[in-house]
Coordinates of C-alpha atoms and ligand atoms in Angstrom, one line a residue:
M1 CA 36.0 84.3 114.4
G2 CA 35.3 82.1 111.3
P3 CA 32.3 79.7 110.4
Y4 CA 34.0 77.3 111.8
Q5 CA 34.6 78.1 115.4
G6 CA 31.5 79.0 117.3
K7 CA 27.9 77.1 117.5
R8 CA 28.0 73.6 116.8
P9 CA 26.2 73.1 112.8
E10 CA 23.1 71.7 113.5
R11 CA 23.5 69.1 110.8
S12 CA 27.3 67.3 110.1
S13 CA 28.9 65.5 110.9
W14 CA 31.0 64.7 114.6
I15 CA 33.9 63.2 116.4
E16 CA 32.9 61.9 119.9
L17 CA 36.1 61.7 121.9
S18 CA 36.2 59.1 125.1
G19 CA 38.0 60.9 127.7
E20 CA 38.3 57.4 129.7
A21 CA 40.0 55.2 126.6
F22 CA 42.3 58.4 126.4
A23 CA 43.3 58.1 130.2
H24 CA 43.3 54.3 130.3
N25 CA 45.9 54.2 126.5
L26 CA 48.1 56.3 129.1
Q27 CA 47.8 54.2 132.1
V28 CA 48.3 51.1 129.6
L29 CA 51.5 52.6 128.3
R30 CA 53.2 53.6 132.1
E31 CA 53.1 50.9 132.7
I32 CA 54.3 48.7 129.8
S33 CA 57.3 51.1 129.4
A34 CA 57.4 52.0 133.3
P35 CA 59.1 55.5 131.4
A36 CA 61.3 57.6 134.1
D37 CA 58.9 60.2 132.1
F38 CA 55.5 59.8 130.2
G39 CA 55.5 61.9 128.1
V40 CA 52.6 61.9 125.2
V41 CA 52.8 63.2 122.0
L42 CA 49.3 65.6 121.1
K43 CA 50.8 67.1 116.9
G44 CA 48.1 67.7 114.7
N45 CA 46.0 68.5 117.0
A46 CA 46.4 65.3 119.1
Y47 CA 46.0 62.9 115.8
G48 CA 43.1 64.7 114.6
H49 CA 41.2 63.7 117.6
G50 CA 41.3 67.5 118.9
L51 CA 43.7 69.6 120.9
E52 CA 41.3 71.6 122.1
Q53 CA 39.1 68.8 123.7
L54 CA 42.4 66.6 125.2
G55 CA 44.7 68.6 125.7
P56 CA 43.9 69.3 129.0
L57 CA 43.3 65.6 129.8
A58 CA 47.4 65.4 128.8
L59 CA 47.7 67.9 130.9
Q60 CA 46.6 66.0 133.8
L61 CA 48.0 62.9 132.7
A62 CA 51.3 62.7 131.4
D63 CA 54.2 64.4 132.8
T64 CA 55.8 66.0 129.5
V65 CA 53.8 67.2 126.4
Y66 CA 55.2 67.2 122.8
V67 CA 54.0 69.2 119.7
I68 CA 54.9 70.3 116.7
E69 CA 54.0 74.4 116.5
P70 CA 54.6 77.1 119.0
R71 CA 51.3 78.2 118.6
E72 CA 50.0 74.4 120.5
A73 CA 52.4 74.7 123.5
L74 CA 51.5 78.6 123.5
W75 CA 48.1 77.6 124.1
L76 CA 48.6 74.5 126.1
R77 CA 51.0 76.5 128.7
G78 CA 47.3 79.5 128.6
Q79 CA 45.3 76.6 130.1
A80 CA 45.6 76.2 133.6
D81 CA 47.7 73.3 135.2
T82 CA 46.1 71.2 137.6
D83 CA 47.5 70.3 141.1
G84 CA 49.6 73.5 140.6
R85 CA 52.0 70.3 138.4
T86 CA 53.9 72.3 135.7
V87 CA 53.6 69.9 132.7
R88 CA 56.9 69.8 130.5
L89 CA 55.9 71.2 127.0
V90 CA 58.9 70.7 124.3
V91 CA 57.9 72.3 120.6
L92 CA 60.0 69.7 118.4
G93 CA 58.8 71.3 115.2
A94 CA 60.5 74.1 113.5
C95 CA 59.8 77.6 115.5
G96 CA 60.9 81.3 114.4
P97 CA 63.1 84.0 116.3
G98 CA 59.7 86.0 117.7
E99 CA 58.3 82.6 118.4
A100 CA 61.3 81.6 120.4
V101 CA 60.9 84.9 123.2
E102 CA 57.0 83.5 123.2
L103 CA 58.9 80.1 124.2
A104 CA 61.2 82.2 126.3
R105 CA 59.0 83.6 128.1
A106 CA 56.6 81.1 128.4
G107 CA 59.1 78.4 129.8
I108 CA 58.2 76.3 127.3
E109 CA 61.3 74.1 125.7
V110 CA 62.1 73.4 121.9
A111 CA 64.4 71.2 120.1
I112 CA 67.6 72.9 118.3
T113 CA 66.5 70.8 114.8
G114 CA 69.0 73.0 112.3
D115 CA 70.1 76.3 112.1
D116 CA 67.5 78.2 113.3
H117 CA 68.9 78.9 117.0
L118 CA 71.0 81.3 115.5
Q119 CA 68.4 83.7 114.9
W120 CA 66.8 82.5 118.2
A121 CA 69.7 83.8 120.1
E122 CA 70.2 87.2 118.3
A123 CA 65.3 87.4 119.4
L124 CA 66.3 86.4 122.6
K125 CA 69.7 88.9 123.6
P126 CA 68.3 92.0 123.7
H127 CA 65.3 90.8 125.7
G128 CA 67.4 89.1 128.0
L129 CA 65.9 86.1 128.1
R130 CA 66.8 82.7 127.9
L131 CA 65.7 79.2 126.7
K132 CA 65.0 75.7 127.3
V133 CA 66.1 73.5 124.8
H134 CA 66.8 69.8 123.0
V135 CA 69.1 69.2 121.1
H136 CA 67.8 67.0 118.3
V137 CA 70.6 64.2 116.7
D138 CA 69.7 62.0 113.5
T139 CA 70.8 58.8 113.9
G140 CA 69.7 57.7 110.7
L141 CA 66.7 59.2 110.2
G142 CA 67.8 61.7 107.8
R143 CA 65.0 64.5 109.7
E144 CA 66.7 66.8 112.4
G145 CA 69.8 67.7 113.2
P146 CA 72.9 66.4 112.1
V147 CA 74.1 62.9 110.9
R148 CA 76.5 61.1 112.6
G149 CA 80.1 62.0 112.5
G150 CA 79.2 65.6 113.4
Y151 CA 78.3 65.1 116.4
E152 CA 80.9 66.9 118.5
A153 CA 81.5 69.8 115.8
W154 CA 78.1 70.9 116.2
M155 CA 77.4 70.6 119.3
R156 CA 80.6 72.2 119.8
T157 CA 79.2 76.1 117.4
L158 CA 76.3 75.3 120.1
A159 CA 77.8 75.3 123.3
A160 CA 78.7 79.0 121.9
H161 CA 75.5 79.9 122.9
T162 CA 75.3 79.6 126.8
D163 CA 74.3 82.8 127.3
V164 CA 70.8 82.5 126.2
F165 CA 70.2 78.7 126.2
D166 CA 69.8 76.1 128.6
F167 CA 71.3 72.7 127.4
V168 CA 68.2 70.5 128.7
G169 CA 68.1 67.8 126.5
L170 CA 69.0 65.7 123.8
M171 CA 66.8 63.7 121.2
T172 CA 66.9 61.3 118.7
H173 CA 63.8 60.2 116.5
L174 CA 63.8 56.1 115.3
A175 CA 63.3 55.0 111.3
N176 CA 62.3 52.0 111.1
T177 CA 60.7 50.4 114.7
E178 CA 57.1 49.9 113.0
D179 CA 57.7 48.0 110.0
V180 CA 59.5 45.7 111.6
T181 CA 59.7 42.8 114.0
E182 CA 63.2 42.6 114.8
Q183 CA 65.0 46.5 116.2
D184 CA 68.7 45.8 114.5
Y185 CA 68.1 49.1 113.8
A186 CA 66.8 51.3 116.4
R187 CA 69.5 49.8 118.6
E188 CA 72.0 51.5 116.0
Q189 CA 69.9 54.5 116.4
V190 CA 69.9 54.4 119.7
A191 CA 74.2 54.0 119.9
G192 CA 74.5 57.1 117.4
L193 CA 72.7 58.2 120.4
R194 CA 74.9 57.7 123.6
E195 CA 77.7 58.9 120.9
A196 CA 76.0 62.5 120.5
L197 CA 75.7 62.1 124.7
Q198 CA 79.6 61.2 124.4
A199 CA 80.0 64.1 122.4
W200 CA 77.2 66.3 124.8
K201 CA 80.0 65.6 128.2
L202 CA 83.6 66.7 125.9
V203 CA 82.0 70.1 124.6
G204 CA 81.2 70.6 128.7
L205 CA 77.5 70.7 128.3
P206 CA 75.7 70.6 132.1
D207 CA 75.5 67.2 133.3
D208 CA 72.9 64.9 132.8
P209 CA 70.5 66.1 129.8
F210 CA 67.1 64.9 129.5
V211 CA 68.1 61.7 127.1
H212 CA 65.2 60.3 125.2
A213 CA 64.2 58.9 121.8
A214 CA 61.0 56.4 121.7
A215 CA 57.7 57.3 120.4
S216 CA 55.4 54.4 121.0
A217 CA 56.2 51.3 119.0
A218 CA 59.9 51.7 120.9
S219 CA 58.6 52.8 124.4
M220 CA 56.7 49.3 123.7
V221 CA 59.1 47.0 121.9
L222 CA 62.4 48.0 123.0
P223 CA 63.5 48.5 126.6
S224 CA 66.6 50.0 125.9
S225 CA 65.2 53.4 123.5
R226 CA 63.4 54.3 127.0
L227 CA 66.4 55.7 128.4
S228 CA 65.2 59.0 130.3
G229 CA 61.5 59.2 128.9
V230 CA 58.8 58.4 126.0
R231 CA 57.0 59.7 123.2
C232 CA 54.1 58.4 122.3
G233 CA 51.4 59.5 119.6
I234 CA 49.3 57.2 118.1
A235 CA 49.5 54.4 121.2
A236 CA 47.9 57.3 123.4
Y237 CA 44.6 57.9 121.2
G238 CA 43.7 53.6 121.6
L239 CA 45.5 53.2 118.0
W240 CA 48.7 50.5 117.1
P241 CA 51.8 51.8 115.4
S242 CA 52.1 48.7 113.5
T243 CA 51.0 45.0 113.5
E244 CA 54.3 44.5 113.8
T245 CA 54.0 46.6 117.1
R246 CA 51.4 43.9 117.8
I247 CA 53.7 41.1 118.0
G248 CA 56.8 42.5 118.9
L249 CA 54.9 42.9 122.1
K250 CA 53.3 39.8 122.0
L251 CA 56.4 38.3 121.8
L252 CA 58.6 40.4 124.2
A253 CA 55.7 40.0 126.8
G254 CA 54.1 37.2 126.3
T255 CA 50.1 39.5 126.5
L256 CA 49.2 42.3 124.5
P257 CA 47.1 44.3 126.0
E258 CA 44.3 46.5 125.7
L259 CA 44.5 49.4 123.4
H260 CA 41.2 51.3 123.2
P261 CA 40.1 53.9 120.6
V262 CA 39.7 57.5 121.2
M263 CA 37.6 58.3 118.4
R264 CA 34.0 57.5 117.3
W265 CA 33.1 59.4 114.1
R266 CA 29.5 59.3 113.0
V267 CA 26.9 61.9 110.3
R268 CA 23.3 61.9 110.9
S269 CA 21.6 61.3 107.2
Q270 CA 20.7 64.5 105.0
I271 CA 18.4 62.7 103.0
V272 CA 17.1 58.5 102.7
K273 CA 15.5 57.5 99.4
T274 CA 14.7 54.3 96.8
V275 CA 16.5 54.8 93.9
P276 CA 15.0 52.1 90.9
E277 CA 16.8 49.7 89.4
G278 CA 19.6 51.1 87.1
G279 CA 19.6 54.3 88.5
F280 CA 23.2 55.6 89.0
I281 CA 24.8 56.9 92.5
G282 CA 27.2 59.8 92.7
Y283 CA 29.7 61.6 89.8
G284 CA 31.5 59.3 86.9
C285 CA 28.0 57.5 87.4
T286 CA 30.5 54.8 88.5
H287 CA 27.9 52.7 90.7
R288 CA 24.4 51.8 88.7
C289 CA 22.0 50.1 90.8
A290 CA 21.5 46.1 90.4
R291 CA 18.1 46.4 92.5
D292 CA 15.8 49.4 93.8
T293 CA 18.3 50.2 96.5
T294 CA 17.5 52.8 99.7
V295 CA 20.3 55.1 100.2
A296 CA 21.0 57.1 102.7
V297 CA 23.7 60.7 101.7
L298 CA 25.3 61.2 104.0
P299 CA 26.5 65.2 104.2
V300 CA 30.5 63.9 105.2
G301 CA 33.2 63.9 102.1
Y302 CA 36.5 64.1 101.7
F303 CA 36.4 67.6 102.4
D304 CA 36.3 66.4 105.7
G305 CA 38.7 64.1 105.6
Y306 CA 36.6 61.1 104.7
P307 CA 39.2 59.6 101.6
R308 CA 37.8 59.4 98.1
R309 CA 39.9 56.5 98.0
L310 CA 36.9 54.5 99.4
S311 CA 35.2 55.6 96.4
N312 CA 33.4 52.1 95.6
R313 CA 35.1 50.5 98.3
G314 CA 34.3 50.9 102.7
H315 CA 32.1 50.6 104.2
V316 CA 29.9 52.6 107.1
L317 CA 28.0 51.1 109.9
V318 CA 24.2 51.7 110.2
D319 CA 22.7 50.3 113.5
G320 CA 25.7 47.5 113.6
H321 CA 25.6 46.7 109.7
R322 CA 27.5 46.9 107.0
C323 CA 26.7 49.7 104.4
P324 CA 28.6 49.9 101.6
V325 CA 29.3 52.9 99.8
L326 CA 27.8 54.4 96.4
G327 CA 29.8 55.7 94.3
R328 CA 32.0 58.4 94.1
V329 CA 32.8 59.4 97.5
M330 CA 32.8 63.8 97.0
M331 CA 33.9 67.0 98.7
N332 CA 30.9 66.9 100.8
H333 CA 28.7 63.9 100.4
L334 CA 28.3 60.0 100.8
I335 CA 26.1 57.8 99.5
V336 CA 25.7 54.8 101.1
D337 CA 22.8 51.4 101.1
V338 CA 20.9 51.0 103.9
T339 CA 19.0 48.8 102.0
E340 CA 19.8 46.0 104.1
V341 CA 18.5 47.8 107.4
P342 CA 15.7 46.6 108.8
D343 CA 13.5 49.4 109.6
V344 CA 15.3 52.1 107.7
G345 CA 12.8 55.1 108.5
D346 CA 13.6 58.8 106.7
E347 CA 16.4 59.7 108.7
I348 CA 19.6 57.4 109.9
V349 CA 23.3 58.2 111.7
A350 CA 26.1 56.9 110.1
T351 CA 29.2 55.6 112.5
L352 CA 32.5 56.4 109.3
L353 CA 34.8 55.6 112.0
G354 CA 34.6 53.4 115.7
T355 CA 31.6 50.9 117.1
D356 CA 28.3 50.6 116.1
G357 CA 26.6 47.4 117.6
S358 CA 28.7 44.9 117.7
E359 CA 30.3 45.7 115.0
V360 CA 33.4 48.1 114.9
L361 CA 35.7 50.2 112.2
R362 CA 38.3 50.8 113.3
A363 CA 40.8 53.5 111.0
E364 CA 43.2 50.9 110.2
Q365 CA 40.6 49.1 108.3
L366 CA 40.1 52.6 106.9
A367 CA 43.3 52.7 105.8
D368 CA 43.8 49.3 104.4
W369 CA 41.2 50.3 102.1
A370 CA 42.9 53.5 101.2
D371 CA 45.7 52.3 100.7
T372 CA 47.2 54.1 103.9
I373 CA 48.3 54.4 107.4
N374 CA 45.8 54.4 110.7
Y375 CA 48.1 58.1 111.4
E376 CA 47.2 59.9 108.2
I377 CA 42.9 58.4 108.8
V378 CA 42.6 60.3 111.7
T379 CA 45.0 63.4 111.1
R380 CA 43.5 64.1 108.3
L381 CA 39.9 65.2 109.7
G382 CA 38.8 68.2 109.4
Q383 CA 40.1 70.7 112.4
H384 CA 36.5 72.3 111.3
L385 CA 34.2 69.7 112.9
W386 CA 32.7 69.2 115.6
R387 CA 34.6 67.0 118.4
V388 CA 32.4 66.3 121.9
V389 CA 34.4 64.9 124.7
L390 CA 31.9 62.0 125.9
P391 CA 31.2 62.4 129.6
T392 CA 32.7 59.7 131.8
S393 CA 30.6 56.6 132.8
G394 CA 29.0 57.4 136.9
E395 CA 28.3 61.0 135.5
Ligands
LIG401 C1 54.8 62.0 115.8 C2 56.3 61.5 117.0 C3 56.2 61.1 118.1 C4 55.1 60.3 118.0 O1 55.5 58.7 117.0 P1 53.9 57.7 117.5 O2 54.2 57.0 116.7 O3 52.5 58.3 116.9 O4 53.9 57.6 119.1 C5 57.7 60.9 119.0 N1 58.5 61.2 118.6 C6 59.4 62.5 117.5 C7 59.9 63.3 117.3 C8 57.7 62.8 116.1 O5 57.6 63.0 115.3

């Protein structure tokens, strides 16, 4: 066990997770898309929220759980399934031959995305194991699987391996649903997937595969992409895929459901002090105090996932007040101006992400400052950070 596991550090930032918000979002997403199969994506350490913390909840609330890495799925399989229900687990990312054997043993499914399956087949044979696979085709993202025009030939070569593979699913991933309010490109991709389904039938792969394409945005705004089931990531955590998705759903449904952000990131100050007028703050002396300034030094920095781009740009919340980031964000430190906060005292708790009093700092706001997307803000939060699931109200 390394130094980042084990006991909770007494002085560090921490992430509070609302299981209630997570459950609420899943319910909302289920209602919007009413999919035959409701899938939740827990890749990237559950989008930075914590696989360990949200995994067990997802196993209770979803029909299928998607991850990137084999080890994530194997860990989830090791958690007790509730109600005797066995949730379908699907590995979407790269997988080696040894891992394929482990997945087959654990009854976990995996997507074929390239030529790795040839090695899986060799590794599985001596054990007499069978592996459930989904065939991922490229309908316009330029990522996993063969491009349009090559489906039939590819599936013929796959069909030669029915001795080790059970072909259970056919999938694609959409390229351009979040950035637009009209879905012509996505519709064309869904047409590509239907073409792949024809090839599937033509080469004699098993009837009625589980056909899936929609991530959060498409599940909300493109009904024809819902097919056998959806794979919701970002929205499950209470974050909108994009502003365009909000607009698209408003146009389609007339109303907008509320998604509740699951995460709040907080930190206790290391020292609060007054830097006199004319004093400098941080590396490079990029901030000079125009007045006597009460600052709070927060033990959090870009190592933890707080973007350095927020130097002299972002703010944090303290008792519902916006407190600007002064100077550069450092590896393990961040300095904020708390002069305007009444009754500061010698210690404060700052909210880096989430609600504080009547103010809220959304991942979208941090993304905007950092010139990136909300997905990157949350998934970059360090795995070493302490994460705690809040008790549900009523407990
Ligand atoms: C990440 C991912 C998803 C989920 O995307 P969101 O936009 O977060 O909902 C679904 N499918 C695949 C293949 C993915 O890689």
